[in-house]
Amino acid sequence: MVEKTISDLRIKIFSALSDPTRLELLEYLSGGERCVCEILPAFQRSQSTVSKHLNILYEAGILDRKIDGKRTVYLIKDPQVFDLIRHVDSMALKQISHLAEAGRILEKSLSNGR
Amino acid sequence: MVEKTISDLRIKIFSALSDPTRLELLEYLSGGERCVCEILPAFQRSQSTVSKHLNILYEAGILDRKIDGKRTVYLIKDPQVFDLIRHVDSMALKQISHLAEAGRILEKSLSNGR
DNA sequence: GTTTATAATCGTCTTATGGCGATAGGTTTA
DNA sequence: TAAACCTATCGCCATAAGACGATTATAAAC
């Protein structure tokens, strides 16, 4: 299936990254290329499920794959994806630390007040 | 609802950006804060649908909102989100330009060959 | 206080997504 | 060529997500 617009692909990339299993797969593959038979034992998911997830990342252009005899090897195609994830993490951290700060302020006011 | 882990929030942010309507909303709000009554006519969606989308962006910590009398004003809370979107766009563009290049090569080889 | 305006929420429907086991297809091994 | 291996795909189910109209809640205006 060929992509037509940037918008479609953009959504496809964001969607691909909206699943915890797929983010774990990316992290796992950041250690280097792996065949499915290596990936499977590392994940508590059925073979069909893992295969589907890998394909979603492939279709989003995040992973590449090559066939090596009877196995399929998956690898990171665009390492930029890790910058993306770090970027989101920094946004998430910012929020959580704000929450934490609010929590400390609240805590302090409580312990002072009473 | 308070977030517990970075991972949850990370998924929430990616999911929030996985929808075309919500990306349009962000683009629209990049022009400055707007109340829902201003947003509605700009989108071909029902009031309830737009409200839900805005709330998803709010829950992800991307938008903020303030109540102004009988209206609710939404605004970008974390402008970093636009860096994120640009980043994804550059990944998408890279892929499409590779496709385009492949297309040109194919076209060339066809016109040469026959 | 009744009406109007604005926006969130509820209930419902339809479609999309994630999960699994079973099956199919292709490759190596015996 | 038969068997074993590896992985993609199919069919199914359960849950999530997006859309809408109707309802509810609150604020402003009359």
CSV table of N, CA and C in Angstrom, one decimal, chain B residues 6-90:
chain,number,residue,atom,x,y,z
B,6,ILE,N,5.2,7.6,33.5
B,6,ILE,CA,5.7,8.2,32.3
B,6,ILE,C,5.1,7.5,31.1
B,7,SER,N,5.2,6.2,31.1
B,7,SER,CA,4.7,5.3,30.0
B,7,SER,C,3.3,5.6,29.7
B,8,ASP,N,2.4,5.7,30.7
B,8,ASP,CA,1.0,6.0,30.4
B,8,ASP,C,0.9,7.3,29.7
B,9,LEU,N,1.6,8.3,30.2
B,9,LEU,CA,1.4,9.6,29.6
B,9,LEU,C,2.0,9.7,28.2
B,10,ARG,N,3.1,9.0,28.0
B,10,ARG,CA,3.7,8.9,26.7
B,10,ARG,C,2.7,8.4,25.7
B,11,ILE,N,2.1,7.3,26.0
B,11,ILE,CA,1.1,6.7,25.2
B,11,ILE,C,-0.1,7.7,24.9
B,12,LYS,N,-0.5,8.3,26.0
B,12,LYS,CA,-1.6,9.3,25.9
B,12,LYS,C,-1.3,10.4,25.0
B,13,ILE,N,0.0,10.9,25.0
B,13,ILE,CA,0.4,12.0,24.1
B,13,ILE,C,0.4,11.5,22.7
B,14,PHE,N,1.0,10.3,22.4
B,14,PHE,CA,1.1,9.8,21.1
B,14,PHE,C,-0.3,9.6,20.5
B,15,SER,N,-1.2,9.0,21.4
B,15,SER,CA,-2.6,8.7,21.0
B,15,SER,C,-3.3,10.0,20.6
B,16,ALA,N,-3.1,11.0,21.5
B,16,ALA,CA,-3.8,12.3,21.2
B,16,ALA,C,-3.4,12.8,19.9
B,17,LEU,N,-2.2,12.6,19.4
B,17,LEU,CA,-1.8,13.1,18.1
B,17,LEU,C,-2.1,12.2,17.0
B,18,SER,N,-2.7,11.1,17.2
B,18,SER,CA,-3.0,10.1,16.2
B,18,SER,C,-4.3,10.3,15.5
B,19,ASP,N,-4.8,11.5,15.5
B,19,ASP,CA,-6.1,11.7,14.9
B,19,ASP,C,-6.1,13.0,14.1
B,20,PRO,N,-6.5,13.0,12.8
B,20,PRO,CA,-6.5,14.1,12.0
B,20,PRO,C,-7.2,15.4,12.5
B,21,THR,N,-8.4,15.1,13.1
B,21,THR,CA,-9.2,16.2,13.6
B,21,THR,C,-8.4,16.9,14.7
B,22,ARG,N,-7.8,16.2,15.6
B,22,ARG,CA,-7.0,16.8,16.7
B,22,ARG,C,-5.8,17.5,16.2
B,23,LEU,N,-5.1,17.0,15.2
B,23,LEU,CA,-4.0,17.8,14.6
B,23,LEU,C,-4.5,19.1,14.0
B,24,GLU,N,-5.6,19.0,13.4
B,24,GLU,CA,-6.2,20.3,12.8
B,24,GLU,C,-6.5,21.3,13.9
B,25,LEU,N,-7.1,20.7,15.0
B,25,LEU,CA,-7.4,21.6,16.2
B,25,LEU,C,-6.1,22.3,16.7
B,26,LEU,N,-5.0,21.5,16.8
B,26,LEU,CA,-3.8,22.1,17.2
B,26,LEU,C,-3.3,23.2,16.3
B,27,GLU,N,-3.4,22.9,15.0
B,27,GLU,CA,-3.0,23.9,14.0
B,27,GLU,C,-3.8,25.2,14.2
B,28,TYR,N,-5.1,25.0,14.3
B,28,TYR,CA,-6.0,26.1,14.5
B,28,TYR,C,-5.7,26.9,15.7
B,29,LEU,N,-5.4,26.2,16.8
B,29,LEU,CA,-5.1,26.9,18.1
B,29,LEU,C,-3.7,27.5,18.1
B,30,SER,N,-2.9,27.1,17.1
B,30,SER,CA,-1.5,27.8,17.1
B,30,SER,C,-1.7,29.2,16.8
B,31,GLY,N,-2.8,29.7,16.2
B,31,GLY,CA,-3.1,31.1,16.0
B,31,GLY,C,-3.5,31.8,17.2
B,32,GLY,N,-3.5,31.1,18.4
B,32,GLY,CA,-3.9,31.8,19.6
B,32,GLY,C,-5.1,31.1,20.2
B,33,GLU,N,-5.4,31.5,21.5
B,33,GLU,CA,-6.5,30.9,22.2
B,33,GLU,C,-7.8,31.2,21.5
B,34,ARG,N,-8.7,30.2,21.7
B,34,ARG,CA,-10.1,30.3,21.0
B,34,ARG,C,-11.1,29.6,21.9
B,35,CYS,N,-12.3,30.2,22.0
B,35,CYS,CA,-13.3,29.5,22.7
B,35,CYS,C,-14.0,28.5,21.8
B,36,VAL,N,-14.7,27.5,22.4
B,36,VAL,CA,-15.3,26.5,21.6
B,36,VAL,C,-16.2,27.0,20.6
B,37,CYS,N,-16.9,28.1,20.9
B,37,CYS,CA,-17.9,28.7,20.0
B,37,CYS,C,-17.2,29.2,18.8
B,38,GLU,N,-15.9,29.6,18.9
B,38,GLU,CA,-15.2,30.0,17.7
B,38,GLU,C,-14.7,28.8,16.9
B,39,ILE,N,-14.3,27.8,17.6
B,39,ILE,CA,-13.7,26.6,17.0
B,39,ILE,C,-14.8,25.9,16.2
B,40,LEU,N,-15.9,25.7,16.7
B,40,LEU,CA,-17.0,25.0,16.1
B,40,LEU,C,-17.2,25.3,14.6
B,41,PRO,N,-17.5,26.5,14.3
B,41,PRO,CA,-17.8,26.8,12.9
B,41,PRO,C,-16.6,26.5,11.9
B,42,ALA,N,-15.4,26.4,12.5
B,42,ALA,CA,-14.3,26.1,11.6
B,42,ALA,C,-14.1,24.6,11.4
B,43,PHE,N,-14.9,23.8,12.0
B,43,PHE,CA,-14.8,22.3,11.9
B,43,PHE,C,-16.1,21.7,11.5
B,44,GLN,N,-16.1,20.8,10.6
B,44,GLN,CA,-17.3,20.1,10.2
B,44,GLN,C,-17.6,18.9,11.1
B,45,ARG,N,-17.7,19.2,12.3
B,45,ARG,CA,-18.0,18.2,13.3
B,45,ARG,C,-19.1,18.7,14.3
B,46,SER,N,-19.7,17.7,14.9
B,46,SER,CA,-20.7,18.1,15.9
B,46,SER,C,-20.1,18.8,17.1
B,47,GLN,N,-20.9,19.5,17.9
B,47,GLN,CA,-20.4,20.1,19.1
B,47,GLN,C,-19.8,19.1,20.0
B,48,SER,N,-20.5,18.0,20.2
B,48,SER,CA,-20.1,17.0,21.1
B,48,SER,C,-18.8,16.3,20.7
B,49,THR,N,-18.6,16.1,19.4
B,49,THR,CA,-17.4,15.5,18.9
B,49,THR,C,-16.2,16.4,19.1
B,50,VAL,N,-16.4,17.7,18.8
B,50,VAL,CA,-15.3,18.7,19.0
B,50,VAL,C,-14.9,18.8,20.5
B,51,SER,N,-15.9,18.8,21.3
B,51,SER,CA,-15.7,18.9,22.7
B,51,SER,C,-14.9,17.7,23.2
B,52,LYS,N,-15.2,16.5,22.7
B,52,LYS,CA,-14.5,15.3,23.2
B,52,LYS,C,-13.0,15.4,22.7
B,53,HIS,N,-12.8,15.8,21.5
B,53,HIS,CA,-11.4,15.9,21.0
B,53,HIS,C,-10.6,16.9,21.8
B,54,LEU,N,-11.2,18.0,22.1
B,54,LEU,CA,-10.5,19.0,22.9
B,54,LEU,C,-10.2,18.5,24.2
B,55,ASN,N,-11.1,17.7,24.8
B,55,ASN,CA,-10.8,17.1,26.1
B,55,ASN,C,-9.6,16.1,26.1
B,56,ILE,N,-9.6,15.4,25.0
B,56,ILE,CA,-8.5,14.4,24.8
B,56,ILE,C,-7.1,15.1,24.8
B,57,LEU,N,-7.1,16.2,24.1
B,57,LEU,CA,-5.9,17.0,24.0
B,57,LEU,C,-5.5,17.6,25.4
B,58,TYR,N,-6.6,18.0,26.1
B,58,TYR,CA,-6.4,18.6,27.4
B,58,TYR,C,-5.9,17.5,28.4
B,59,GLU,N,-6.5,16.3,28.3
B,59,GLU,CA,-6.0,15.3,29.2
B,59,GLU,C,-4.6,14.8,29.0
B,60,ALA,N,-4.2,15.0,27.7
B,60,ALA,CA,-2.8,14.6,27.4
B,60,ALA,C,-1.8,15.7,27.8
B,61,GLY,N,-2.3,16.8,28.3
B,61,GLY,CA,-1.5,17.9,28.7
B,61,GLY,C,-1.0,18.8,27.6
B,62,ILE,N,-1.6,18.7,26.4
B,62,ILE,CA,-1.2,19.5,25.3
B,62,ILE,C,-1.9,20.8,25.2
B,63,LEU,N,-3.2,20.8,25.6
B,63,LEU,CA,-4.0,22.0,25.7
B,63,LEU,C,-4.2,22.4,27.1
B,64,ASP,N,-4.5,23.7,27.3
B,64,ASP,CA,-5.0,24.1,28.6
B,64,ASP,C,-6.3,24.8,28.3
B,65,ARG,N,-7.1,25.0,29.3
B,65,ARG,CA,-8.4,25.7,29.1
B,65,ARG,C,-8.7,26.5,30.3
B,66,LYS,N,-9.5,27.6,30.1
B,66,LYS,CA,-9.9,28.4,31.1
B,66,LYS,C,-11.3,28.8,30.9
B,67,ILE,N,-12.1,29.0,31.9
B,67,ILE,CA,-13.5,29.3,31.8
B,67,ILE,C,-13.7,30.8,31.9
B,68,ASP,N,-14.3,31.3,30.9
B,68,ASP,CA,-14.5,32.8,30.8
B,68,ASP,C,-16.0,33.0,30.7
B,69,GLY,N,-16.7,33.2,31.8
B,69,GLY,CA,-18.1,33.3,31.8
B,69,GLY,C,-18.8,32.1,31.3
B,70,LYS,N,-19.6,32.2,30.3
B,70,LYS,CA,-20.3,31.0,29.8
B,70,LYS,C,-19.5,30.3,28.7
B,71,ARG,N,-18.3,30.8,28.4
B,71,ARG,CA,-17.5,30.1,27.4
B,71,ARG,C,-16.3,29.4,28.0
B,72,THR,N,-15.8,28.5,27.2
B,72,THR,CA,-14.5,27.8,27.6
B,72,THR,C,-13.5,28.1,26.5
B,73,VAL,N,-12.4,28.7,27.0
B,73,VAL,CA,-11.3,29.0,26.0
B,73,VAL,C,-10.2,28.0,26.1
B,74,TYR,N,-9.8,27.5,24.9
B,74,TYR,CA,-8.7,26.5,24.9
B,74,TYR,C,-7.5,27.2,24.3
B,75,LEU,N,-6.4,26.7,24.8
B,75,LEU,CA,-5.1,27.3,24.3
B,75,LEU,C,-4.0,26.2,24.4
B,76,ILE,N,-3.0,26.4,23.6
B,76,ILE,CA,-1.8,25.5,23.6
B,76,ILE,C,-1.2,25.6,25.0
B,77,LYS,N,-1.0,24.5,25.6
B,77,LYS,CA,-0.3,24.5,27.0
B,77,LYS,C,1.2,24.3,26.8
B,78,ASP,N,1.5,23.4,25.9
B,78,ASP,CA,2.9,23.0,25.7
B,78,ASP,C,3.3,23.2,24.2
B,79,PRO,N,3.9,24.3,23.8
B,79,PRO,CA,4.2,24.6,22.4
B,79,PRO,C,5.2,23.6,21.8
B,80,GLN,N,5.9,22.8,22.7
B,80,GLN,CA,6.8,21.8,22.3
B,80,GLN,C,6.1,20.8,21.3
B,81,VAL,N,4.8,20.7,21.4
B,81,VAL,CA,4.1,19.8,20.6
B,81,VAL,C,4.3,20.1,19.1
B,82,PHE,N,4.5,21.3,18.8
B,82,PHE,CA,4.7,21.7,17.4
B,82,PHE,C,6.0,21.2,16.9
B,83,ASP,N,7.0,21.2,17.7
B,83,ASP,CA,8.3,20.6,17.4
B,83,ASP,C,8.2,19.2,17.1
B,84,LEU,N,7.4,18.5,17.9
B,84,LEU,CA,7.1,17.1,17.8
B,84,LEU,C,6.4,16.8,16.4
B,85,ILE,N,5.4,17.6,16.1
B,85,ILE,CA,4.7,17.4,14.8
B,85,ILE,C,5.7,17.7,13.6
B,86,ARG,N,6.5,18.7,13.7
B,86,ARG,CA,7.4,19.0,12.7
B,86,ARG,C,8.4,17.8,12.5
B,87,HIS,N,8.8,17.3,13.6
B,87,HIS,CA,9.7,16.1,13.6
B,87,HIS,C,9.1,15.0,12.9
B,88,VAL,N,7.9,14.7,13.2
B,88,VAL,CA,7.2,13.5,12.5
B,88,VAL,C,7.0,13.9,11.0
B,89,ASP,N,6.7,15.1,10.7
B,89,ASP,CA,6.6,15.5,9.3
B,89,ASP,C,7.9,15.3,8.5
B,90,SER,N,9.0,15.6,9.2
B,90,SER,CA,10.3,15.4,8.5
B,90,SER,C,10.5,13.9,8.3
